[in-house]
Protein backbone atom coordinates (compact mmCIF):
# COMPACT_ATOMS: atom_id res chain seq x y z
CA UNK A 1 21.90 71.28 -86.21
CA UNK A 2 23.30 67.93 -86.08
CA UNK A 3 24.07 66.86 -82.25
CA UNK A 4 27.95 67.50 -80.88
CA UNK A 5 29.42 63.91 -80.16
CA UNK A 6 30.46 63.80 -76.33
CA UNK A 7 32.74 61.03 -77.03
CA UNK A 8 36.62 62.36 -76.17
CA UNK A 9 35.65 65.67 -74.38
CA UNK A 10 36.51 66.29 -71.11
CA UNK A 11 33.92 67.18 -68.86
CA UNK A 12 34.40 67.95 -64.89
CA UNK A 13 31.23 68.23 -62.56
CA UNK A 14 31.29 69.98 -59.09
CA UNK A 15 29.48 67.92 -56.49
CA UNK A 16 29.64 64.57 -58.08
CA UNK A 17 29.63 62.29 -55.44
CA UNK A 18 25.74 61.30 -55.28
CA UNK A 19 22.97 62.50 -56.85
CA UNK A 20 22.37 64.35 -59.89
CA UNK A 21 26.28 65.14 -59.80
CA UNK A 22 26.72 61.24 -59.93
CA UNK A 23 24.11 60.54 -62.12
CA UNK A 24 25.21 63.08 -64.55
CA UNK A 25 28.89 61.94 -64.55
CA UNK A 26 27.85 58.60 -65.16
CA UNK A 27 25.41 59.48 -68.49
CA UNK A 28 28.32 61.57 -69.60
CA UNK A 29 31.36 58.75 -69.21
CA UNK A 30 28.52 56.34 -70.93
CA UNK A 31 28.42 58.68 -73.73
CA UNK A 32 31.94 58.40 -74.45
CA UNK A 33 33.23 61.84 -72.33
CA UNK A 34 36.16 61.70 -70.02
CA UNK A 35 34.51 63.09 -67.19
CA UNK A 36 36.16 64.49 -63.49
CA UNK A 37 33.92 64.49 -60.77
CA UNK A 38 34.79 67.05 -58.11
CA UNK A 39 33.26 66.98 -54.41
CA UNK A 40 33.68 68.14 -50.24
CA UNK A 41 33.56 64.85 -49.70
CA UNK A 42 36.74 63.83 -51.35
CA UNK A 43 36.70 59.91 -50.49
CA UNK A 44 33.05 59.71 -52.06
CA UNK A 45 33.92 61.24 -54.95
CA UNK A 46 36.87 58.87 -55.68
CA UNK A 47 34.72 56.28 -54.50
CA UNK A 48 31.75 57.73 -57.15
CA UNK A 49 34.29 57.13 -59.74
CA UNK A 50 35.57 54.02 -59.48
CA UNK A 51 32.01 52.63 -59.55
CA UNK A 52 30.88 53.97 -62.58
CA UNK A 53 31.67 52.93 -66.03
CA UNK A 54 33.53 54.36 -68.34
CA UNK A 55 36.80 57.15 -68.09
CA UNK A 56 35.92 58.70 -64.56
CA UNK A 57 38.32 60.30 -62.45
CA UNK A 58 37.47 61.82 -58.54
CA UNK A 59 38.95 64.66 -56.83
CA UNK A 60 38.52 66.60 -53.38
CA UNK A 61 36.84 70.17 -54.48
CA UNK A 62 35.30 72.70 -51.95
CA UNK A 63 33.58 75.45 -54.65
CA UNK A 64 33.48 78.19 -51.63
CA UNK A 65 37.32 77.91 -51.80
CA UNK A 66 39.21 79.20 -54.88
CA UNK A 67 42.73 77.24 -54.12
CA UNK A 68 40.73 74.30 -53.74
CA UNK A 69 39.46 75.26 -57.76
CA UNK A 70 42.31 75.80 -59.15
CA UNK A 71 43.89 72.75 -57.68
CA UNK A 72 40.70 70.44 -59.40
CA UNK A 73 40.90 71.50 -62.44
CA UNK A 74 44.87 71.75 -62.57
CA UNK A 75 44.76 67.92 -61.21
CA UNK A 76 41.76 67.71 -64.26
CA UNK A 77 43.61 68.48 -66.86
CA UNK A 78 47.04 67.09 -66.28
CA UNK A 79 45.29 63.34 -65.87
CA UNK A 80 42.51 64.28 -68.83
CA UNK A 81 43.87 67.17 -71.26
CA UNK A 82 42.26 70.86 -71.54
CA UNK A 83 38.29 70.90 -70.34
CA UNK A 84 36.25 70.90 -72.74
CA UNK A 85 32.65 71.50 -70.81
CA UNK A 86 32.49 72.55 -66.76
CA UNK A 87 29.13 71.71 -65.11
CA UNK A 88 28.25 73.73 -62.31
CA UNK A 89 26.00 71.33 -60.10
CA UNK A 90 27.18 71.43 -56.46
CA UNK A 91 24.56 73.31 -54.69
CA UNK A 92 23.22 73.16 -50.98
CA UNK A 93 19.36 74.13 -49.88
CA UNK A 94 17.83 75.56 -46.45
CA UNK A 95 13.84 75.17 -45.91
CA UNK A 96 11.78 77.07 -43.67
CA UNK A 97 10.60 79.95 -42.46
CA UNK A 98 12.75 83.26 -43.80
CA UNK A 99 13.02 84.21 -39.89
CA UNK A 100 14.29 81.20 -38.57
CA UNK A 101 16.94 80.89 -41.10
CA UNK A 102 20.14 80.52 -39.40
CA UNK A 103 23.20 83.01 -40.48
CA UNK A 104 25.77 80.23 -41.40
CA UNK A 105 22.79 78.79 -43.64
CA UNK A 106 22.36 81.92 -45.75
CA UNK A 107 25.66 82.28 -46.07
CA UNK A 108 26.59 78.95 -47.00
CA UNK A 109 24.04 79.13 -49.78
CA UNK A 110 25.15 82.30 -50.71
CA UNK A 111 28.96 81.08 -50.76
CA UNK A 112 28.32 77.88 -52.65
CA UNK A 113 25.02 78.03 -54.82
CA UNK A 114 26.40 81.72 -56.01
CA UNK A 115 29.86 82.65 -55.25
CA UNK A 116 30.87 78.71 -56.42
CA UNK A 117 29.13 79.22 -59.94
CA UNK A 118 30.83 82.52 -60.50
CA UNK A 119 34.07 80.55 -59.20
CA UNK A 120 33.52 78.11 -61.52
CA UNK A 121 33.14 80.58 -64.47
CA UNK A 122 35.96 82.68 -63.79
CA UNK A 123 38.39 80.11 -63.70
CA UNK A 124 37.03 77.76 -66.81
CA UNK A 125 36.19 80.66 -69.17
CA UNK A 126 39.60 82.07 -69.46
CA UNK A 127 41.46 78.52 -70.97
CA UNK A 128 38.07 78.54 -73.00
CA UNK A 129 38.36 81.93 -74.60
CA UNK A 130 42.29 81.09 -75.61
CA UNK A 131 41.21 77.95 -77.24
CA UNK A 132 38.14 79.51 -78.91
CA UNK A 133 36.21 76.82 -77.78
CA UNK A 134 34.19 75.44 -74.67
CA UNK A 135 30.77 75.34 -72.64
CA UNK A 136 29.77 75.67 -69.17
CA UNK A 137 26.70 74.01 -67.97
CA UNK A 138 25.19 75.55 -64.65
CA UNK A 139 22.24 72.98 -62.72
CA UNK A 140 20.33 76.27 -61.32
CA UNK A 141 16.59 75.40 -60.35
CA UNK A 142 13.25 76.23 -61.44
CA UNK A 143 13.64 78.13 -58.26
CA UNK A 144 15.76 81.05 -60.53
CA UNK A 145 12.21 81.93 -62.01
CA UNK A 146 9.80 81.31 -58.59
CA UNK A 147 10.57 81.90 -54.85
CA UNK A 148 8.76 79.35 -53.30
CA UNK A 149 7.77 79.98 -49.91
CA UNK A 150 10.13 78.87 -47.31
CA UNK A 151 13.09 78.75 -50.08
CA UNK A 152 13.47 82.51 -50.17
CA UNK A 153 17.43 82.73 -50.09
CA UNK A 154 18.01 79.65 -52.16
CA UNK A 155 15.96 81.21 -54.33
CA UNK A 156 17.79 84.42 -54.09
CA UNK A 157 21.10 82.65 -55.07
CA UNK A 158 19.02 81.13 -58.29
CA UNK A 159 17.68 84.51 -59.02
CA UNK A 160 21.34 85.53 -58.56
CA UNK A 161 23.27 82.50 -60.69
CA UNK A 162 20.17 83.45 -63.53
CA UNK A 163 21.40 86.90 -63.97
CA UNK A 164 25.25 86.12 -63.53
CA UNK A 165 24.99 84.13 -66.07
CA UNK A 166 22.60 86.27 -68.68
CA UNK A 167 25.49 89.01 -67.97
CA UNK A 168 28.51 86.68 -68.67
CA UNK A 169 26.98 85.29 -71.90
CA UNK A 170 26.28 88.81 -73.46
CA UNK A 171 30.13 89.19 -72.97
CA UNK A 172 30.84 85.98 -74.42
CA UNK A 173 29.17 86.20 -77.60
CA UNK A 174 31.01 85.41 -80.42
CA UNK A 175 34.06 84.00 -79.00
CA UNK A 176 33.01 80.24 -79.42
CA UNK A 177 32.82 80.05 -75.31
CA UNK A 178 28.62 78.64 -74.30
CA UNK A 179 26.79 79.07 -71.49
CA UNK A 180 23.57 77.07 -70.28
CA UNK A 181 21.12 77.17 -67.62
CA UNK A 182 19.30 74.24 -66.33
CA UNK A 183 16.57 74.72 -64.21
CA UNK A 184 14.91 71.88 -62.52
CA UNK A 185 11.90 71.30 -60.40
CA UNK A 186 12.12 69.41 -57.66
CA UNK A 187 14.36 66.63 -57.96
CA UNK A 188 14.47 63.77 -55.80
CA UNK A 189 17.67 64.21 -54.04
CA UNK A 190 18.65 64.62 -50.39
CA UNK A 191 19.02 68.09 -51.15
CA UNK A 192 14.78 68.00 -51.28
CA UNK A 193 14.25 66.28 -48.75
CA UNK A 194 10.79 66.66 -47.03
CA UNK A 195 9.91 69.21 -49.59
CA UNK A 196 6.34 69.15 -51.97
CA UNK A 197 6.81 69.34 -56.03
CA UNK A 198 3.56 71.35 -56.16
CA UNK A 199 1.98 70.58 -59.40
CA UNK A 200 4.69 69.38 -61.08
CA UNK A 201 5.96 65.70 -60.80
CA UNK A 202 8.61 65.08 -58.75
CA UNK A 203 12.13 64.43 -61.19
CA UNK A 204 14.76 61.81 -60.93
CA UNK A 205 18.59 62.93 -61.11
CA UNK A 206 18.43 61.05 -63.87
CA UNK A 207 15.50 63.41 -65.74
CA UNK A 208 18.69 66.06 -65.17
CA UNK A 209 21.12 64.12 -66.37
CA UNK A 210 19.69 63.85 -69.54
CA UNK A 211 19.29 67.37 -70.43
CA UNK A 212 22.59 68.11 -69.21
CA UNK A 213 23.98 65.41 -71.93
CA UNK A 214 21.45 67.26 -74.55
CA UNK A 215 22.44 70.64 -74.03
CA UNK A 216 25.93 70.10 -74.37
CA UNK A 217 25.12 67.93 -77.83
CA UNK A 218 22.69 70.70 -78.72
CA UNK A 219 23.74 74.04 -76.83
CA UNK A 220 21.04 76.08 -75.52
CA UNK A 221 20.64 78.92 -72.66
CA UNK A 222 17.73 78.02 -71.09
CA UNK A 223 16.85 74.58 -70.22
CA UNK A 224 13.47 74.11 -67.52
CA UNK A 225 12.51 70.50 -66.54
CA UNK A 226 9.50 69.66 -67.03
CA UNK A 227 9.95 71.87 -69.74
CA UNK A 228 6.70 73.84 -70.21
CA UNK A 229 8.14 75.89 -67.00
CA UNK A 230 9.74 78.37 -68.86
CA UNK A 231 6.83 79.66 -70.86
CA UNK A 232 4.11 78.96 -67.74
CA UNK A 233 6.15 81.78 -66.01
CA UNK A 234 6.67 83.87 -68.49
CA UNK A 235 3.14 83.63 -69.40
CA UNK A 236 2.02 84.07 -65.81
CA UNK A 237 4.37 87.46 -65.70
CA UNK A 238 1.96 89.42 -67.97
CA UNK A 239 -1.40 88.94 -65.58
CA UNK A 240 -2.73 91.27 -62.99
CA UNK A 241 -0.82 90.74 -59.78
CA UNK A 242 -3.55 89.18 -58.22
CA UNK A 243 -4.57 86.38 -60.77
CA UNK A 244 -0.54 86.00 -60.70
CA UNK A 245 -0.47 85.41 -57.11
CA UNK A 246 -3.62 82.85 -56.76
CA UNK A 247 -1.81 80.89 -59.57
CA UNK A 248 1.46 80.93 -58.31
CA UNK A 249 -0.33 80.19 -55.12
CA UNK A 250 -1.87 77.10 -56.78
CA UNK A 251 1.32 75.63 -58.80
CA UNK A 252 4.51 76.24 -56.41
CA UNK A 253 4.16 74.63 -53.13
CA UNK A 254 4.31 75.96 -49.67
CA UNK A 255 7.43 74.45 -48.23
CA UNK A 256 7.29 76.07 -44.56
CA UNK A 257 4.21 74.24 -44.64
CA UNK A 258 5.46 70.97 -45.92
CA UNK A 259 8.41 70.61 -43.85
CA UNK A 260 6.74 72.23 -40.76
CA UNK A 261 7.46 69.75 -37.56
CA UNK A 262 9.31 67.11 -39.80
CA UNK A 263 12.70 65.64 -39.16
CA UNK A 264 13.27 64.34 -42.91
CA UNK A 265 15.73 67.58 -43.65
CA UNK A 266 17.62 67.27 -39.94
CA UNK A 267 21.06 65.05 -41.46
CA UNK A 268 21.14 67.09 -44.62
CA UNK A 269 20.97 70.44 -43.25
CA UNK A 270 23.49 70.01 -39.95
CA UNK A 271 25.98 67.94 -42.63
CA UNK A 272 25.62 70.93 -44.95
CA UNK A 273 24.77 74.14 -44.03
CA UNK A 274 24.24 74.38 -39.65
CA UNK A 275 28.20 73.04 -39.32
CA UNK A 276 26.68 70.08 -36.49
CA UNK A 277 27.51 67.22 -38.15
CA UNK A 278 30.48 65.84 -40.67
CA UNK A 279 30.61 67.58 -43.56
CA UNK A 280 29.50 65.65 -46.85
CA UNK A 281 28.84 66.06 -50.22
CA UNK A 282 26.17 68.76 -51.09
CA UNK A 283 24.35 67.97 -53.97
């Protein structure tokens, strides 16, 4: 299948500000896309855009509100034209123990990580659908296939975006609308701070960036980075539960451990998911 040239679409990515959102916007507007970059922090993103090269646009977006939504991707497509591709990224992450996980945490990664993807989907897929044409790229997390200790309910909302998603794309078949997964290790972001990559290596936004631009050239569901993640679990699925567990026990690391009595995660979490501090951007 010969690659799909990037060059003209219009591509808008939720939580663009910094990290992989950034990095990704910036790959995409280098490979010729006209990309809108969407964020909470509404200055940043603006500020995002006018540093990078190419056709990039910024815009205020809060995914856990649905006015806020529409109102992106209305202001989207009147500067740009119809979207061609939405990418999912903005996404938020509490470590440590499943006890001491404060209420407005869970819910905030419930609200954006899950609720915002299925947001995101219901109000892309429709203009898709009439035009018989379009993709939607979620950045999920290697964390949809393992729950690794102390990341129990960002896992959950993985889990949760993994299924979603399976569910939509059954109902999608056919009509010319794609869907695709992306699930990362650990990426070195703010978002990980203070965490362990286990025995994978630890990723760049970049490493994401890059398969995002290759998936929407080459559509695929399932994208895992490194990529021999995706058969390693399924693999690991079919042993006896106790040969599962020492492996898994082996591979994905212990993050109540590896964050235990640090203070690298403090800023991120209170900006983004305890309410103590200003908010910023999430991913």
């Amino acid at each position: 299948m010969r690659p799909r040239p990037l060059a003209g679409l219009v591509i808008a990515v939720t939580g663009g500000a910094r990290g992989i959102g950034r990095e990704t916007a910036a790959h995409l507007a280098r490979a010729g896309a006209r990309v809108a970059i969407g964020d909470r922090d509404a200055e940043g993103a603006r500020a995002t855009a006018a540093e990078l090269s190419g056709e990039v646009t910024g815009f205020g977006l809060d995914v856990t509100d649905t006015a806020s939504f529409v109102t992106f991707l209305a202001d989207a497509e009147r500067r740009l034209g119809p979207i061609d591709v939405l990418v999912n990224n903005a996404g938020v992450m509490w470590v440590g123990g499943f006890a001491d996980e404060p209420e407005s945490a869970t819910a905030r990664q419930l609200e954006v990580n899950l609720h915002g993807v299925i947001r995101g989907v219901k109000l892309t897929a429709p203009g898709m659908l009439a035009r018989g044409r379009g993709h939607i790229v979620t950045i999920a997390s290697a964390a949809s296939k393992l729950s690794p200790p102390g990341e129990s309910t960002y896992a959950a909302t993985k889990h949760g975006v993994y299924g979603y998603l399976s569910g939509v794309r059954a109902e999608l078949r056919g009509s010319g609308v794609r869907l695709s997964v992306i699930m990362p290790g650990v990426v070195d972001t703010e978002l990980a701070a203070g965490t362990a990559t286990g025995a994978a290596r630890l990723l760049s936004p970049a490493d994401v960036a890059r398969a995002v631009v290759a998936v929407i050239e080459r559509p695929r569901f399932e994208v895992t980075i490194p990529r021999y993640i995706g058969p390693s679990t399924r693999w690991l699925n079919v042993l006896p539960q106790p040969i599962r567990d020492a492996l898994y026990r082996a591979m994905v690391p212990d993050q109540v451990r590896s964050t235990a009595g640090g203070s690298a995660r403090q800023a991120y979490e209170s900006r983004n998911l305890t309410g103590t501090d200003t908010p910023g951007a999430e991913r």
